[in-house]
mmCIF file of C-alpha atoms in Angstrom:
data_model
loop_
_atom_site.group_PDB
_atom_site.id
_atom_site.type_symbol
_atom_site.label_atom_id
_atom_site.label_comp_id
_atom_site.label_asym_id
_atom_site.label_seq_id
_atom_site.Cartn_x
_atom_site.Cartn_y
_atom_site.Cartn_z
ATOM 1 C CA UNK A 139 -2.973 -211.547 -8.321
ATOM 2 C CA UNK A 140 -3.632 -213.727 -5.371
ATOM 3 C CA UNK A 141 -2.330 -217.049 -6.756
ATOM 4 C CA UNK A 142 1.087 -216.996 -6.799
ATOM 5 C CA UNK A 143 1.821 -219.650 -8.910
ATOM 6 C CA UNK A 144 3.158 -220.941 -12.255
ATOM 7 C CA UNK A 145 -0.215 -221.791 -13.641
ATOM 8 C CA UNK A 146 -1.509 -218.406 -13.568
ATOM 9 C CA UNK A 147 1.761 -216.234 -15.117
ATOM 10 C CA UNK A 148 2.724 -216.167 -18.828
ATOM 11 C CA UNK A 149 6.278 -215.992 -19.629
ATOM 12 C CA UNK A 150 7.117 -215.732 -16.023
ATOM 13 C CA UNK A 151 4.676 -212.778 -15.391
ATOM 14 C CA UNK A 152 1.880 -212.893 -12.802
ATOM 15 C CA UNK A 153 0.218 -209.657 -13.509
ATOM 16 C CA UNK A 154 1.360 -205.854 -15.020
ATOM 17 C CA UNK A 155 -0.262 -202.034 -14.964
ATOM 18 C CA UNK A 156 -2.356 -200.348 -18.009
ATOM 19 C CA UNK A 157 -2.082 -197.285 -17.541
ATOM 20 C CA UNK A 158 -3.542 -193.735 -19.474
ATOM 21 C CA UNK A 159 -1.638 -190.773 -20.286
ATOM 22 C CA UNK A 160 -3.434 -188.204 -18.174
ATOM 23 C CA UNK A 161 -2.610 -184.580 -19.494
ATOM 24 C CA UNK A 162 -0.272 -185.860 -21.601
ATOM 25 C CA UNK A 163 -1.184 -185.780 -25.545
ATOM 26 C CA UNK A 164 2.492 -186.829 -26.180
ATOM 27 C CA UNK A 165 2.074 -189.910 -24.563
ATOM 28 C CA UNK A 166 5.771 -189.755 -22.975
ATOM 29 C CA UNK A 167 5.566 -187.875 -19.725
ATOM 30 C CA UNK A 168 6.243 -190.869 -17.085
ATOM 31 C CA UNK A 169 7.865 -192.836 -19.431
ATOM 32 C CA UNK A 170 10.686 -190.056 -19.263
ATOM 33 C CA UNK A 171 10.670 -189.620 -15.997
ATOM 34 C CA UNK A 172 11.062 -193.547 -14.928
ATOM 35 C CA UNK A 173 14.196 -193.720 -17.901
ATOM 36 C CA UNK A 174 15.532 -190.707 -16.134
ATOM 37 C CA UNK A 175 15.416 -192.357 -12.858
ATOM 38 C CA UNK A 176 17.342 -195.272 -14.076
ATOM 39 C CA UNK A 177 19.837 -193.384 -15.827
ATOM 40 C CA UNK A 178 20.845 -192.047 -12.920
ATOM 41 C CA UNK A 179 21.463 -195.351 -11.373
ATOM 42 C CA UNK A 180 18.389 -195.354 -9.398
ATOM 43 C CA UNK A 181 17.649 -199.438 -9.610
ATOM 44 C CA UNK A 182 14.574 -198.799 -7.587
ATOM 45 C CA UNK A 183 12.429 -197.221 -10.459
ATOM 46 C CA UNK A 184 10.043 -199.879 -12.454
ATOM 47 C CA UNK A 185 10.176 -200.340 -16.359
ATOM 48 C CA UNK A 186 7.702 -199.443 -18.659
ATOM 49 C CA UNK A 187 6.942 -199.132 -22.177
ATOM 50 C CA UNK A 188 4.703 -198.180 -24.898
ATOM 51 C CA UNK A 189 1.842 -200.668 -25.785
ATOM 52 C CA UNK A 190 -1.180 -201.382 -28.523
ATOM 53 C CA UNK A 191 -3.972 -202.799 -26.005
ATOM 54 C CA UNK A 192 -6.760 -204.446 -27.982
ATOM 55 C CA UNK A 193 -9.602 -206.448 -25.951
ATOM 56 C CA UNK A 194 -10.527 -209.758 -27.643
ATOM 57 C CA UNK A 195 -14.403 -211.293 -26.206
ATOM 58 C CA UNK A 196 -15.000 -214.992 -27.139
ATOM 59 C CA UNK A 197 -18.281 -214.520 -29.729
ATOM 60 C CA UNK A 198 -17.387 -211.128 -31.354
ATOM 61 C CA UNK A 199 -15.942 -210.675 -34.918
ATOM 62 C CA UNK A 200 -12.650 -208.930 -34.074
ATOM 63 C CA UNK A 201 -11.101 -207.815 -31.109
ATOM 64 C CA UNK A 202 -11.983 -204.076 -30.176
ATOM 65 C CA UNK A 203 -8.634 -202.069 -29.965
ATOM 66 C CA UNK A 204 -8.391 -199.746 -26.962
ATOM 67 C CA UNK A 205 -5.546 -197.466 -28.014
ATOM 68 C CA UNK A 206 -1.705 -196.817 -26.707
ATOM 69 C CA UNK A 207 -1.442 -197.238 -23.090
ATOM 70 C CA UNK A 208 1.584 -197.261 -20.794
ATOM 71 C CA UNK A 209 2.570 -200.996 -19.831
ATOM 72 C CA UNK A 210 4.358 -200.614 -15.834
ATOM 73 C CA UNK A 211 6.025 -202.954 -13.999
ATOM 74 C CA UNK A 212 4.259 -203.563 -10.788
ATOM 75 C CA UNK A 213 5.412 -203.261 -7.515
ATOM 76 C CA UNK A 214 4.732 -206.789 -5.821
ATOM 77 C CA UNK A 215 6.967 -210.069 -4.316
ATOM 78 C CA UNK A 216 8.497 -210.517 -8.173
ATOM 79 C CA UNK A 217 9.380 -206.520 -8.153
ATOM 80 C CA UNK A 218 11.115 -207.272 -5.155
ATOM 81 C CA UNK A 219 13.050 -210.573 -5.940
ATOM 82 C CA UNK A 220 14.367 -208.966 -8.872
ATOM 83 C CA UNK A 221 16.251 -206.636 -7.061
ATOM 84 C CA UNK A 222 16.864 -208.821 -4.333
ATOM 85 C CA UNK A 223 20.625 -208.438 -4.728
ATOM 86 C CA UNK A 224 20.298 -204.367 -4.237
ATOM 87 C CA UNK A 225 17.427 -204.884 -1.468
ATOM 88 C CA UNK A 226 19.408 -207.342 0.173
ATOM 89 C CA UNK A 227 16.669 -209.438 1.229
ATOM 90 C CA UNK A 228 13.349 -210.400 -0.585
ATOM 91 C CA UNK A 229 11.767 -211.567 3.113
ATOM 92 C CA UNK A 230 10.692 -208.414 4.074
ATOM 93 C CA UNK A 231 7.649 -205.881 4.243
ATOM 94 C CA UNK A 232 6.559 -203.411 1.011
ATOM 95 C CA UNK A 233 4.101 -200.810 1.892
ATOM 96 C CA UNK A 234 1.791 -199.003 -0.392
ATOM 97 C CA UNK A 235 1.907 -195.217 0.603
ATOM 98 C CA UNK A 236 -0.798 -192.895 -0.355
ATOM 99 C CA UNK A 237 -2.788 -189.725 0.537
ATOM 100 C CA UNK A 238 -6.206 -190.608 1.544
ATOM 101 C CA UNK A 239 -9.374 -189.809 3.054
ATOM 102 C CA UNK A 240 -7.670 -190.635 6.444
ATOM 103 C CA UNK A 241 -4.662 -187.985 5.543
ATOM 104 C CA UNK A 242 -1.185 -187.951 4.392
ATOM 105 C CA UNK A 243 1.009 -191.134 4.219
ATOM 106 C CA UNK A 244 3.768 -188.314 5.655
ATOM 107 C CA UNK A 245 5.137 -190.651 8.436
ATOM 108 C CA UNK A 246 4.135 -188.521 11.071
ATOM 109 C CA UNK A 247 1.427 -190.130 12.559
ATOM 110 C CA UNK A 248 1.804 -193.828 14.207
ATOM 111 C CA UNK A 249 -1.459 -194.244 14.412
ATOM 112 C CA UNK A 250 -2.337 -193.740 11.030
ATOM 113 C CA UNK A 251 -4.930 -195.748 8.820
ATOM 114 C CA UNK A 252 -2.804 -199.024 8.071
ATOM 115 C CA UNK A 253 -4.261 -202.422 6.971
ATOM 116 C CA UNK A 254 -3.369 -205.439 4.092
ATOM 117 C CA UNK A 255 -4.074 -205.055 0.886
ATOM 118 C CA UNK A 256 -7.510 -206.088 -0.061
ATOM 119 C CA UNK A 257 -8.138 -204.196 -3.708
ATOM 120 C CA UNK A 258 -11.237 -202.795 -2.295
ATOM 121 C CA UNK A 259 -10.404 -200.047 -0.015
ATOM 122 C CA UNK A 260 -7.743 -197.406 0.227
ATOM 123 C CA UNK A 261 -5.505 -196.912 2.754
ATOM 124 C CA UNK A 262 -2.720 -194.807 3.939
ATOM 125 C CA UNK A 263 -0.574 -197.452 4.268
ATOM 126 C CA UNK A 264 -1.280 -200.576 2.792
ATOM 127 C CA UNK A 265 0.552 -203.742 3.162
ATOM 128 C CA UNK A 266 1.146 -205.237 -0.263
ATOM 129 C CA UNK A 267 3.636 -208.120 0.077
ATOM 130 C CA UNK A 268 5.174 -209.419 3.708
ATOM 131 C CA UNK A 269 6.541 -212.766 4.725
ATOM 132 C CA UNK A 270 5.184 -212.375 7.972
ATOM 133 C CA UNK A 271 1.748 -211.116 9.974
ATOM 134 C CA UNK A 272 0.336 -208.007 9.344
ATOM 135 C CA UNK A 273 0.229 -206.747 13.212
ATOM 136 C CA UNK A 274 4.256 -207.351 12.953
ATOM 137 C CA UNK A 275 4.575 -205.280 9.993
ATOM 138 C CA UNK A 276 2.234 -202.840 11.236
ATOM 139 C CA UNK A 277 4.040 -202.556 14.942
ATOM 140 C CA UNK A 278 7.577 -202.194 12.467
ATOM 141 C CA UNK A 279 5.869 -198.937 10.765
ATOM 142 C CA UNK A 280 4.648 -197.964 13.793
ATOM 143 C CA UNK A 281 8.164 -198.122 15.262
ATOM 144 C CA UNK A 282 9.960 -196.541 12.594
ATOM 145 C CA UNK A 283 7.302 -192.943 13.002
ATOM 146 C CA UNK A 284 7.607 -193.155 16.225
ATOM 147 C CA UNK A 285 11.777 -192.623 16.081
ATOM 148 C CA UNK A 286 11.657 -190.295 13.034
ATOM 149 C CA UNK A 287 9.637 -188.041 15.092
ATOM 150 C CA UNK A 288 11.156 -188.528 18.173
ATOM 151 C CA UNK A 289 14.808 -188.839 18.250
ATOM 152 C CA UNK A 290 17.076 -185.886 18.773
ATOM 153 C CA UNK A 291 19.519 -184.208 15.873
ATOM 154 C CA UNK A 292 22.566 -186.204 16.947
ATOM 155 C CA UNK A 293 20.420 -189.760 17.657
ATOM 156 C CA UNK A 294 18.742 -189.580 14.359
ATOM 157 C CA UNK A 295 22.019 -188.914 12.412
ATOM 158 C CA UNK A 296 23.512 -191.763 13.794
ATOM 159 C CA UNK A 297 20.092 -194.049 13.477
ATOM 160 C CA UNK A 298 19.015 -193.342 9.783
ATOM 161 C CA UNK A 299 22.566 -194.061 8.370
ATOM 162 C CA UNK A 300 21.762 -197.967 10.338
ATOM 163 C CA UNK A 301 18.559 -198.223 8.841
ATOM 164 C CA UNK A 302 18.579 -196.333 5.580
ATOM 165 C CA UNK A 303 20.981 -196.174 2.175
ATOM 166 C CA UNK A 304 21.029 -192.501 2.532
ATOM 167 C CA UNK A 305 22.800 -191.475 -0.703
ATOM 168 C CA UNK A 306 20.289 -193.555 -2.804
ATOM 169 C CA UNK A 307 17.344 -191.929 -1.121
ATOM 170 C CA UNK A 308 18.840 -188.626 -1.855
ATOM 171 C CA UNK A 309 19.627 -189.410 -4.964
ATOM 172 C CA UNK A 310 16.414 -190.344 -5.831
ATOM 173 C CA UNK A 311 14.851 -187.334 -4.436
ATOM 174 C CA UNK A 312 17.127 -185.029 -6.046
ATOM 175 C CA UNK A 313 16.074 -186.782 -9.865
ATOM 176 C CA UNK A 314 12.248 -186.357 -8.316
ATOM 177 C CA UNK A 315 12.501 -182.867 -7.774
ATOM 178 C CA UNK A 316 14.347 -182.090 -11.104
ATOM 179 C CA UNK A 317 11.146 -184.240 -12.714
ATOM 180 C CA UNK A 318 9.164 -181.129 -11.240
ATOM 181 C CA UNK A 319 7.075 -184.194 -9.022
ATOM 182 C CA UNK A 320 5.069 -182.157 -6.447
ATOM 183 C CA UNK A 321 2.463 -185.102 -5.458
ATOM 184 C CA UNK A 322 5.197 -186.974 -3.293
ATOM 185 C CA UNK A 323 6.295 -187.662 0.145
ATOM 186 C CA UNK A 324 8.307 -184.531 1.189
ATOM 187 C CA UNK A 325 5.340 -182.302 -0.573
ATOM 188 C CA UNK A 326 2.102 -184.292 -0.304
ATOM 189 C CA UNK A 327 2.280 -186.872 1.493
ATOM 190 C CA UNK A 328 1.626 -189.144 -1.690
ATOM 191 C CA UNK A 329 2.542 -191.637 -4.089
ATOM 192 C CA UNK A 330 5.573 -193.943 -2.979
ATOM 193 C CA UNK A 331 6.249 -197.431 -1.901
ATOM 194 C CA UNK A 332 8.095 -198.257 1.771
ATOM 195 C CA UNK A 333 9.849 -201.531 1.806
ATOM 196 C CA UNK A 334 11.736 -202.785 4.693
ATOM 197 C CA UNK A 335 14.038 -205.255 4.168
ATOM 198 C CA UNK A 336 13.857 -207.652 7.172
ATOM 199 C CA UNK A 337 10.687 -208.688 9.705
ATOM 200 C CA UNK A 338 12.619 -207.579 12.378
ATOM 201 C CA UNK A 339 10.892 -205.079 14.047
ATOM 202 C CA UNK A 340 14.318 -202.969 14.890
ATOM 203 C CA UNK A 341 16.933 -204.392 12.926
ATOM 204 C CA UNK A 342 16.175 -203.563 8.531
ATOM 205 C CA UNK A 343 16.986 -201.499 5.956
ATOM 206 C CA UNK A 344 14.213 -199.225 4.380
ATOM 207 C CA UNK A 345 13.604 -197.787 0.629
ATOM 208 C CA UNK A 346 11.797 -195.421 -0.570
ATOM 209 C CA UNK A 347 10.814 -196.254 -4.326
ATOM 210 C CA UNK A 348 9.447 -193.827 -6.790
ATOM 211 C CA UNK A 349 5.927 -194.390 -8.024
ATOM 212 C CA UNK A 350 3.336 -192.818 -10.450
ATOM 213 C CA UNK A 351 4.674 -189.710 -12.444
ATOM 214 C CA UNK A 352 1.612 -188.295 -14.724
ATOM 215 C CA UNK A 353 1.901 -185.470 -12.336
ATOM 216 C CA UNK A 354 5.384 -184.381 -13.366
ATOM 217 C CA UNK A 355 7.329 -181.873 -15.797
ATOM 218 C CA UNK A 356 4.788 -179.186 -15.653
ATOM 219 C CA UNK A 357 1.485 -180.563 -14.855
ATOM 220 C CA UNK A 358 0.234 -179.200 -11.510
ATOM 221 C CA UNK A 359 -3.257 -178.535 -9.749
ATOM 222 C CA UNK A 360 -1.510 -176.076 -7.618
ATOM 223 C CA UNK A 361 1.747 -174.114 -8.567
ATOM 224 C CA UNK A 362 4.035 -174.490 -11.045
ATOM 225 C CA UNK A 363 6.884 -176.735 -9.661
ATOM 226 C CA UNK A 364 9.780 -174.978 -11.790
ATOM 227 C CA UNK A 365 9.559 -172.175 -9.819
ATOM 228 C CA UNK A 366 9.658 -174.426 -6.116
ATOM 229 C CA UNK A 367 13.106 -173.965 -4.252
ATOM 230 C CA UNK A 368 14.294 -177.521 -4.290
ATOM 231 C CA UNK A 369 16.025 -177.351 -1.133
ATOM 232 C CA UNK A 370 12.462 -176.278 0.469
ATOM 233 C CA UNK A 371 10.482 -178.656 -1.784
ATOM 234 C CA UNK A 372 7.343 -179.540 0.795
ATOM 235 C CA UNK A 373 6.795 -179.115 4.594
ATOM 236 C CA UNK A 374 4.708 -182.124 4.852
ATOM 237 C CA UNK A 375 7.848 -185.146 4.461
ATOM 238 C CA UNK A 376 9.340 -185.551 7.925
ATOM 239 C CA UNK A 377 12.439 -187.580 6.677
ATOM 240 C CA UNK A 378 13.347 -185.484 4.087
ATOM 241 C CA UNK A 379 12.953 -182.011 6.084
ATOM 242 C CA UNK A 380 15.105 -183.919 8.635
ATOM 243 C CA UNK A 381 17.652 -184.900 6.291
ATOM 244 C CA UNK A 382 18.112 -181.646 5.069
ATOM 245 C CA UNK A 383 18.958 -180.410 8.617
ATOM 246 C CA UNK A 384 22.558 -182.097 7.702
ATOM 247 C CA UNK A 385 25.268 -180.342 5.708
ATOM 248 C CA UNK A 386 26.449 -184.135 4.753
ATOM 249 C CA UNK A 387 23.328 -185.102 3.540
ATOM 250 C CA UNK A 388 22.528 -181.529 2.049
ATOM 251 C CA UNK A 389 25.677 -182.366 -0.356
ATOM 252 C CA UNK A 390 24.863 -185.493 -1.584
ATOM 253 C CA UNK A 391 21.451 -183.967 -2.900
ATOM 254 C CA UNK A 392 22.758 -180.769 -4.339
ATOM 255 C CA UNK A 393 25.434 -182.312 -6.515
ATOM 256 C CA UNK A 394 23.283 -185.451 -7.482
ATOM 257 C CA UNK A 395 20.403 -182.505 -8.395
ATOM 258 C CA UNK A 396 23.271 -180.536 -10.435
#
């Protein structure tokens, strides 16, 4: 993971997920919902596929076969260079957002738990891949709370169509919500990756890319998402509750969602 070189990849890959089928005995939940995403021209969803994973130690007879697991593209510097075309820039900073122990990765809170990836800890936001230092990345984050929460109606329209492909992130929201996907940013606070295109502390483009769907199409620890109005999805997401404020932007989701 760390060397980021030739040597280590096979085939021009560095590294890829295995991942279970939690509550799913069909084995075809997420793989659905990331095909769905890129039907619907949503470039920022990773591929997957079905796989045979068997385990081969030097000394034993025969390799010991583990089962059918789900084989995801990860998001990291090659996720990132692949769509550098759609991204516009491959230079930039991708965040890991989660709910933790410290609280929601909601962008509400500036001073929330932030720090680099170091596969040993979990953080609210965690820094997986930058060009640059981690306090400039963090003070970009930092920024970008700080104006969701603060500007006014007007401001914020004009701001977040500077800094944000609006009809993609609506887009994509509108095929998470029809997935039924309650453990997410506008609900939870949960399970999505940040990247911002550029260094530059003011002047980027941000994305909010879909990640980790066993929690979809019916599965819930806490209601059952069919019956959720998805114009009122979660009260926890500040940029979507904000976005939703707009007629304009309102549109875009409702007919994408239909």
């Amino acid at each position: 993971k760390f060397e980021k070189d030739n040597s280590h990849e096979i085939q021009g890959i560095r590294k890829f997920n295995l991942k279970w089928f939690k509550d799913d005995p069909c084995y075809v939940r997420e793989l659905f919902c990331y095909d769905l995403f890129r039907r619907a021209g949503i470039w920022t969803a990773a591929f997957d596929v079905h796989c045979r994973v068997w385990v081969h130690v030097e000394g034993d007879s025969k390799p010991a076969y583990y089962g059918v697991y789900e084989m995801i593209e990860p998001y990291d510097d090659k996720f990132i260079n692949k769509r550098k075309q759609w991204f516009g820039s491959a230079d930039g900073n991708l965040w890991k957002c989660s709910y933790d122990s410290h609280g929601p990765a909601d962008l509400s809170n500036p001073d929330a738990n932030m720090a680099e990836d170091n596969d040993r800890d979990d953080f609210t936001y965690e820094l997986k891949e930058s060009e640059g230092s981690f306090e400039e990345a963090k003070a970009q984050l930092q920024d970008f709370i700080l104006k969701l929460k603060g500007k006014s109606d007007e401001s914020f329209y004009k701001w977040i169509k500077e800094v944000c492909d609006v009809e993609l992130l609506l887009k994509t929201y509108a095929v998470n919500v029809a997935l039924g996907m309650w453990d997410d940013l506008w609900n939870n606070g949960n399970n999505y990756y940040l990247y911002f295109n550029s260094l530059d502390k003011l002047n980027y483009k941000i994305f909010i890319i879909p990640y980790d769907y066993d929690n979809s199409l019916g599965t819930s620890n806490t209601y059952d998402p069919a019956t959720k109005d998805p114009y009122n999805w979660g009260d926890r997401g500040i940029l979507m509750e904000r976005l939703m404020k707009f007629d304009e932007f309102k549109k875009i989701y409702k007919d994408e969602l239909k």
